Structures are given as structure tokens and as C-alpha cells.
CSV table of C-alpha atoms and ligand atoms in Angstrom, one decimal:
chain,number,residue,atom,x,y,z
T,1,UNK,CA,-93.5,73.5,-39.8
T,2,UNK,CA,-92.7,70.8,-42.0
T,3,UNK,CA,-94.5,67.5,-41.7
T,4,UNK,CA,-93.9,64.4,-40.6
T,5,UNK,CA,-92.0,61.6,-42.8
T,6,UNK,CA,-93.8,58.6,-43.8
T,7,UNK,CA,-91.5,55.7,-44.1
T,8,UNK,CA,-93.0,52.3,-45.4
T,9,UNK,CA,-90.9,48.8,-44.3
T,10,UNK,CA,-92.3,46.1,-47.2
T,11,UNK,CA,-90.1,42.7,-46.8
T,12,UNK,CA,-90.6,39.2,-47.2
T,13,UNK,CA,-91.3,36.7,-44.5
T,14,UNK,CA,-88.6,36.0,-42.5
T,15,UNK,CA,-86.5,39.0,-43.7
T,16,UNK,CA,-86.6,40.2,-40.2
T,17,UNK,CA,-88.6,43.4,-40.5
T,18,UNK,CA,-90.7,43.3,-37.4
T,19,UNK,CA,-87.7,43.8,-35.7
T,20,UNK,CA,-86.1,46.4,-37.8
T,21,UNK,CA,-89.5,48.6,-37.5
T,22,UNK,CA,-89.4,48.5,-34.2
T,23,UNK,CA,-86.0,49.3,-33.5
T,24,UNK,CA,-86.7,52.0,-36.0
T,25,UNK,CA,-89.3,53.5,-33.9
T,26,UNK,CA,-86.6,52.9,-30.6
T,27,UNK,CA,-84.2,55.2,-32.2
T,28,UNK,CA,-86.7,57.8,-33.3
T,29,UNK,CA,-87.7,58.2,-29.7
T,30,UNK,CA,-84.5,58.3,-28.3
T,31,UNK,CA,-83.7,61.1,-30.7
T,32,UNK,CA,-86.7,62.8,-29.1
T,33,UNK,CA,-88.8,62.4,-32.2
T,34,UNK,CA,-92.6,61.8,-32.2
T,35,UNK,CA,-93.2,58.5,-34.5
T,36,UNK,CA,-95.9,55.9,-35.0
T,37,UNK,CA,-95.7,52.6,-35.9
T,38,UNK,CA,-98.5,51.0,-37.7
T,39,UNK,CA,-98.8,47.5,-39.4
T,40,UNK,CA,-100.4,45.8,-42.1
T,41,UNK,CA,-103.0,44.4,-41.7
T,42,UNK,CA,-104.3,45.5,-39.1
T,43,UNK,CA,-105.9,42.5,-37.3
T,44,UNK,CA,-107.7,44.4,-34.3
T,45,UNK,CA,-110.3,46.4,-37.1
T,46,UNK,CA,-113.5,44.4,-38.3
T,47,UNK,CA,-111.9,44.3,-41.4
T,48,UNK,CA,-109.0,43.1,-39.9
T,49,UNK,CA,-110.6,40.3,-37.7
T,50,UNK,CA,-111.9,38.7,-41.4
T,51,UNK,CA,-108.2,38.9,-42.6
T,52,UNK,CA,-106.6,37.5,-39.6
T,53,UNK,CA,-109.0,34.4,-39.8
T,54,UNK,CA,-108.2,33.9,-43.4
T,55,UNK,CA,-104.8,34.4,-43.3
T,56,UNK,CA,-105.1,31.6,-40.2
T,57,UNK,CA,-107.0,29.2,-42.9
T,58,UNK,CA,-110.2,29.8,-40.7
T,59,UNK,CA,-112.1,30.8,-43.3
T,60,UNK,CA,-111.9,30.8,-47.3
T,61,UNK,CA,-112.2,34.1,-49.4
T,62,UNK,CA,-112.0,34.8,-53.1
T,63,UNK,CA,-108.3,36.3,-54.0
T,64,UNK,CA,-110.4,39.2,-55.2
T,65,UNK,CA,-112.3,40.0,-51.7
T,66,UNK,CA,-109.6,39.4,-49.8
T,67,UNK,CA,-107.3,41.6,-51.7
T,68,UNK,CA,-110.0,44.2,-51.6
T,69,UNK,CA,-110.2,43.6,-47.5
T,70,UNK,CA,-106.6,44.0,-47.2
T,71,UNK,CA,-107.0,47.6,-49.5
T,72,UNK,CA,-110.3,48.6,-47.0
T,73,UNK,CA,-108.1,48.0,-44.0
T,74,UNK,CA,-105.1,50.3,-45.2
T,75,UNK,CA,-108.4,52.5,-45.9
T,76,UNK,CA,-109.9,52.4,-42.2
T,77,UNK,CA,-106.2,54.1,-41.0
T,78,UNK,CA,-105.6,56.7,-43.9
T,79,UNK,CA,-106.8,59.7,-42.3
T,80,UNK,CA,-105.2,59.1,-39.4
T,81,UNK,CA,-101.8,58.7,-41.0
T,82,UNK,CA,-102.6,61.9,-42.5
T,83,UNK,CA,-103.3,63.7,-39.6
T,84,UNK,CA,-100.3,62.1,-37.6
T,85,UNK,CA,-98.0,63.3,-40.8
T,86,UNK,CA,-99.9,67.3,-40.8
T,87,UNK,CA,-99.2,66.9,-36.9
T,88,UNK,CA,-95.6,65.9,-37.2
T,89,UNK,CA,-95.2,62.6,-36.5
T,90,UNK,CA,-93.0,60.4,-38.7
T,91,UNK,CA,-95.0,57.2,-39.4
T,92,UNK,CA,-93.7,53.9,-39.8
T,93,UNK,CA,-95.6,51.4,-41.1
T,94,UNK,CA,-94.7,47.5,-41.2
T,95,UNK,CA,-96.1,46.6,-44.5
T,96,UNK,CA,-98.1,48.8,-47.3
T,97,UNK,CA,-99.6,49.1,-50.0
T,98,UNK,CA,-97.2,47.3,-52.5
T,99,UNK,CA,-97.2,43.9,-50.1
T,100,UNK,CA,-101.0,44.0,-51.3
T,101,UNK,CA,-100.1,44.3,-54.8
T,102,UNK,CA,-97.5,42.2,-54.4
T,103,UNK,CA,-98.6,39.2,-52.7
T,104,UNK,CA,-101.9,39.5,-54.6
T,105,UNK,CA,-100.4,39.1,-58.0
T,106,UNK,CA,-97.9,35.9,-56.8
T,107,UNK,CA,-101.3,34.5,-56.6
T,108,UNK,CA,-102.3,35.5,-60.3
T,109,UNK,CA,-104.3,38.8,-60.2
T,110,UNK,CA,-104.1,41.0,-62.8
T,111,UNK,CA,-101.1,43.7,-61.3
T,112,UNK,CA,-103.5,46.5,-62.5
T,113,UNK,CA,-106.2,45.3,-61.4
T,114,UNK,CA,-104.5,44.4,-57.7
T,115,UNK,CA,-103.4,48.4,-57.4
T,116,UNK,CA,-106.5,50.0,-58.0
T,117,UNK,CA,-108.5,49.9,-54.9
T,118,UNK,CA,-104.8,51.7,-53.4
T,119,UNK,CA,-105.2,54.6,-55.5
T,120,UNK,CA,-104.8,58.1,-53.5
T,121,UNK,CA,-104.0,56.3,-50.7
T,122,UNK,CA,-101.5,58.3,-48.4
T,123,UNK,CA,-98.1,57.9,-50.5
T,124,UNK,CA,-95.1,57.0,-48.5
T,125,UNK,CA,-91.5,59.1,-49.0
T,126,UNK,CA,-89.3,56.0,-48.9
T,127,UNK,CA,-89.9,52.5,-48.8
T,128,UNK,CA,-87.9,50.1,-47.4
T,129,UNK,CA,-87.9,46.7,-48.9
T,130,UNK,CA,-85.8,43.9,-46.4
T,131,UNK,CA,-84.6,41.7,-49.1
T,132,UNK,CA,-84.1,37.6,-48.2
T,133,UNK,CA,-83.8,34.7,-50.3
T,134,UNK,CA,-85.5,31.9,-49.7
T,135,UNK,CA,-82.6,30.0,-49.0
T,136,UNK,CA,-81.8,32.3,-46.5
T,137,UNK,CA,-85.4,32.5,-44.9
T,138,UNK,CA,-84.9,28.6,-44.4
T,139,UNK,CA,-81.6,28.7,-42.8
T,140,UNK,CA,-83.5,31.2,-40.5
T,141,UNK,CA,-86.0,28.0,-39.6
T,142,UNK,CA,-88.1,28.8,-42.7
T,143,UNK,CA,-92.0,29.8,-42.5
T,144,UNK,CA,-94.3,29.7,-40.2
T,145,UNK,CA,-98.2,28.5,-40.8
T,146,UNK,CA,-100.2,31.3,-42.3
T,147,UNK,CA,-101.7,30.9,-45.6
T,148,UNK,CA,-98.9,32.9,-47.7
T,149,UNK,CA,-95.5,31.3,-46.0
T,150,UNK,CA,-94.8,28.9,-48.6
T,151,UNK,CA,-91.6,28.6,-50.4
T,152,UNK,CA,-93.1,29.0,-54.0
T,153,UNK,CA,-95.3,32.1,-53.5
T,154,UNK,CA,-92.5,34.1,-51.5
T,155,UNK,CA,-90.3,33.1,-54.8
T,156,UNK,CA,-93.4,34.8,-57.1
T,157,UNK,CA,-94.2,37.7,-54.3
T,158,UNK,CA,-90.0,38.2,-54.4
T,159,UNK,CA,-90.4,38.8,-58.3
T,160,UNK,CA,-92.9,41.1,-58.5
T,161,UNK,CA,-91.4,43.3,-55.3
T,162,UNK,CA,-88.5,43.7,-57.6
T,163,UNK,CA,-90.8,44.5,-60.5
T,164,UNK,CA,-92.5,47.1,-58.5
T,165,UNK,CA,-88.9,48.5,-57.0
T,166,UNK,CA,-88.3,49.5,-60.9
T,167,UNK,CA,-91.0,51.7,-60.9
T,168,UNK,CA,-89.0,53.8,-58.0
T,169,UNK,CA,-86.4,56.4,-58.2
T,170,UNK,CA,-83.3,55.4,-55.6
T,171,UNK,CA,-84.6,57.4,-53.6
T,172,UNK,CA,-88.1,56.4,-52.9
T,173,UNK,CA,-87.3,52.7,-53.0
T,174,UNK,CA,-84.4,51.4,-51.1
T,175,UNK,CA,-83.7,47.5,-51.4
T,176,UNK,CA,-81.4,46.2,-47.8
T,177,UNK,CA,-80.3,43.3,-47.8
T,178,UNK,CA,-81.6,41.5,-45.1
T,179,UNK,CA,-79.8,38.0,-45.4
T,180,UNK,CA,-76.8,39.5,-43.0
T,181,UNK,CA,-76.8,40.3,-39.2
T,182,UNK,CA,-79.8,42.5,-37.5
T,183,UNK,CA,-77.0,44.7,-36.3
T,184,UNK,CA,-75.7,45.3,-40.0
T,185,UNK,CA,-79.3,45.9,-41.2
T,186,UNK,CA,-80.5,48.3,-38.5
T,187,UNK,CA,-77.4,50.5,-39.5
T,188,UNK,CA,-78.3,50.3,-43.3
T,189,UNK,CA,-81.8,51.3,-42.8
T,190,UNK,CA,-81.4,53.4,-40.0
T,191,UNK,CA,-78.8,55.4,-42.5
T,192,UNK,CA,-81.3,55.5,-45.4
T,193,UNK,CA,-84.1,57.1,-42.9
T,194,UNK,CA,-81.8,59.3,-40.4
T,195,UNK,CA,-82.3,62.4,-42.7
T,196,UNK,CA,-86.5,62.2,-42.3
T,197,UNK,CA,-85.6,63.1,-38.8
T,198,UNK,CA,-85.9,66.8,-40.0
T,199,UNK,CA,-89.2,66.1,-41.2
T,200,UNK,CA,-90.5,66.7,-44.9
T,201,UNK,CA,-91.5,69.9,-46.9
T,202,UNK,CA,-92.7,68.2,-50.0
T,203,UNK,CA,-96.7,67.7,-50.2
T,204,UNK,CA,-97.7,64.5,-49.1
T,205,UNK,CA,-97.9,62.3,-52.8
T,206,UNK,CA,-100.7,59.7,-53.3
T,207,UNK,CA,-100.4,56.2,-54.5
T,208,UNK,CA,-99.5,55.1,-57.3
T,209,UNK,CA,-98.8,58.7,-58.7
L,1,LIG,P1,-97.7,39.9,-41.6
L,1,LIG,O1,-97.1,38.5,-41.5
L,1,LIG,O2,-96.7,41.0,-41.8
L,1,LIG,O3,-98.7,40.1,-40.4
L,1,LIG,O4,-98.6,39.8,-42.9
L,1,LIG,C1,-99.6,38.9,-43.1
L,1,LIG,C2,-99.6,38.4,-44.5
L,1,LIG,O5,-100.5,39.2,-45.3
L,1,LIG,C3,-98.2,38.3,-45.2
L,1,LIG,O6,-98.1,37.0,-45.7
L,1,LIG,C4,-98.4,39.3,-46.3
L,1,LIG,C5,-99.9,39.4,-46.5
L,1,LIG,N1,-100.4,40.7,-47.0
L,1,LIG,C6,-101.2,40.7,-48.2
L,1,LIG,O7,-101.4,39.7,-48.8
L,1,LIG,N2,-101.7,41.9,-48.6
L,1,LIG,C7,-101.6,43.0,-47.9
L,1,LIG,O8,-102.1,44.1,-48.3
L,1,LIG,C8,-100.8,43.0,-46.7
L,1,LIG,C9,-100.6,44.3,-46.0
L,1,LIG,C10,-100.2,41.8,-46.3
């Protein structure tokens, strides 16, 4: 029996991809296909409680702890993406792995540094990035009040998600434009991920191999 796919939607704020995931997972189940959505961070954890409160400016972290919170929470969930994948459930996941690296380095860590707390992490098949400018994201009523929506840092976390997309074969990193209609989107991605429907035969990889 082949597994289940793991899909990974990584966009910046405002790109739209709350929506897209979970019209992702509405199509999946109307194909009759067992999927999970999952997002990072997950705020309901312990871990995630202190994240949520930073990210709310309720409390004040080093860039180092938090980033290392934000690895420990992807951390709490990795067997159970692995057992949902064995079991034959696509997951899809809002966020990952490379918004932590991302994000982290716009704020001046060392990119190295930022990806090695993610190593052998559960290694998704494709990610998704939902591409915006920041033009666009204002037209769209800009950002809202956490900690990271700020024009200049999504500029710096932009640059290094195209940094990190050269990393990726075609394949395993697909950039969507996100600056057009959700209608137009959801038919770009759901086209990129139709064919996990099948499942996947390929061992499950690890990050950042
Ligand atoms: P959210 O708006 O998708 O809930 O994400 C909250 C913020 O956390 C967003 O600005 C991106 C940031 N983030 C990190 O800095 N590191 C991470 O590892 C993740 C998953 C998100």
C-alpha cells in the first residue's frame, strides 16, 4: 500500500494560504481521500501557548529560543505525521519547516544555524510556496498585528523563501503566484497536488537531506 503524500503550503502573510489549505483538504475529501491538515505553529501545545503569546507581543524571547520553540513545536507533531503518512493519509500542513528558517533568518540568524534544530524532521514531497508581493498584500488591506507582519521583514522573509526554493528541484518546490484570484490559485495548486492523490511509493525523506 503506498503511503500517504505530505504536501507542505509555506506563503507569506496575506498570500491567502489559509484558504487554499483548506480548500485543499475540501477537495481531498470529496475525492474520498483521508487527509489532515495541520498548521504551524501549533498554538494549542505548551510549546505553542509560549509562541502564540510572543508572537501576540505578550511576552519577549531571544530570536534564538523562540526559533528553537517554533522547531520543538513542529517536533511535538512529527510522529504523528509519520504515522498518519504509514497509515495513508495525505497531510497537509499550513506552514513548515522552511517558514522557521525563513522568517528566522529576515531577523538576522545565521541560515545554518536557523536549520539545524529541523534536521530529520519528517520531509515533505512538495511544497507549496503562495507567492505575494508586498504591494499586493497591501492592496489586500495589508498586515494584521502580530509581531512578524511588517512590510520590511516580509520583504527579507520573501528573499530568503526564494533563496531556499533554489535549493529545490521543480518538483519538490512549486512557487504559485498568489497575487491573482482564489479561484485561479486553488486550480494552480490543486493541479500541482492532484497526482499525490494516488499516494506515494518513495520512502519518506528527512529534512534538509
Ligand atoms: P501564522 O500567521 O501562519 O499563524 O504564523 C504565525 C507567524 O509565525 C508567521 O508570521 C510566521 C511565523 N513563523 C515563524 O517565525 N517560524 C516558524 O517556524 C513558523 C511555523 C511560523
Amino acid at each position: 500500500m503506498p503511503r500517504g503524500a505530505f504536501i507542505a503550503v509555506e506563503g507569506l502573510d496575506r498570500s491567502g494560504k489559509t484558504t487554499q489549505v483548506t480548500n485543499l483538504e475540501t477537495r481531498f475529501q470529496a475525492a474520498g481521500i483521508d487527509v489532515k491538515l495541520l498548521k504551524f505553529p501549533d498554538r494549542t501545545t505548551a510549546i505553542g501557548k509560549m509562541i502564540d503569546a510572543y508572537l501576540r507581543s505578550q511576552s519577549e524571547l531571544d530570536d534564538h529560543a523562540i526559533h528553537l520553540l517554533f522547531s520543538a513545536n513542529r517536533w511535538e507533531l512529527a510522529t504523528t505525521i509519520e504515522r498518519l503518512l504509514n497509515e495513508g493519509t495525505i497531510v497537509v500542513c499550513d506552514r513548515y519547516a522552511f517558514s522557521g528558517v525563513a522568517f528566522s533568518a529576515a531577523k538576522g540568524l545565521d541560515l545554518d544555524w536557523c536549520r539545524s534544530p529541523d534536521v530529520s524532521l519528517p520531509a515533505p514531497d512538495v511544497t507549496l510556496f503562495l507567492d505575494i508581493s508586498p504591494e499586493k498584500a497591501r492592496e489586500r488591506g495589508g498586515y494584521g498585528e502580530e509581531r512578524y507582519e511588517k512590510e520590511e521583514l516580509q520583504r527579507k522573509v520573501r528573499t530568503i523563501f526564494s533563496k531556499i526554493s533554489g535549493e529545490f528541484s521543480a518538483e519538490k518546490w512549486v512557487t504559485v503566484d498568489a497575487g491573482r484570484s482564489q479561484e485561479d490559485v486553488a486550480a494552480d495548486v490543486w493541479s500541482f497536488v492532484e497526482g499525490f492523490a494516488a499516494g506515494v511509493h518513495s520512502p519518506l525523506q528527512r529534512l534538509w537531506t
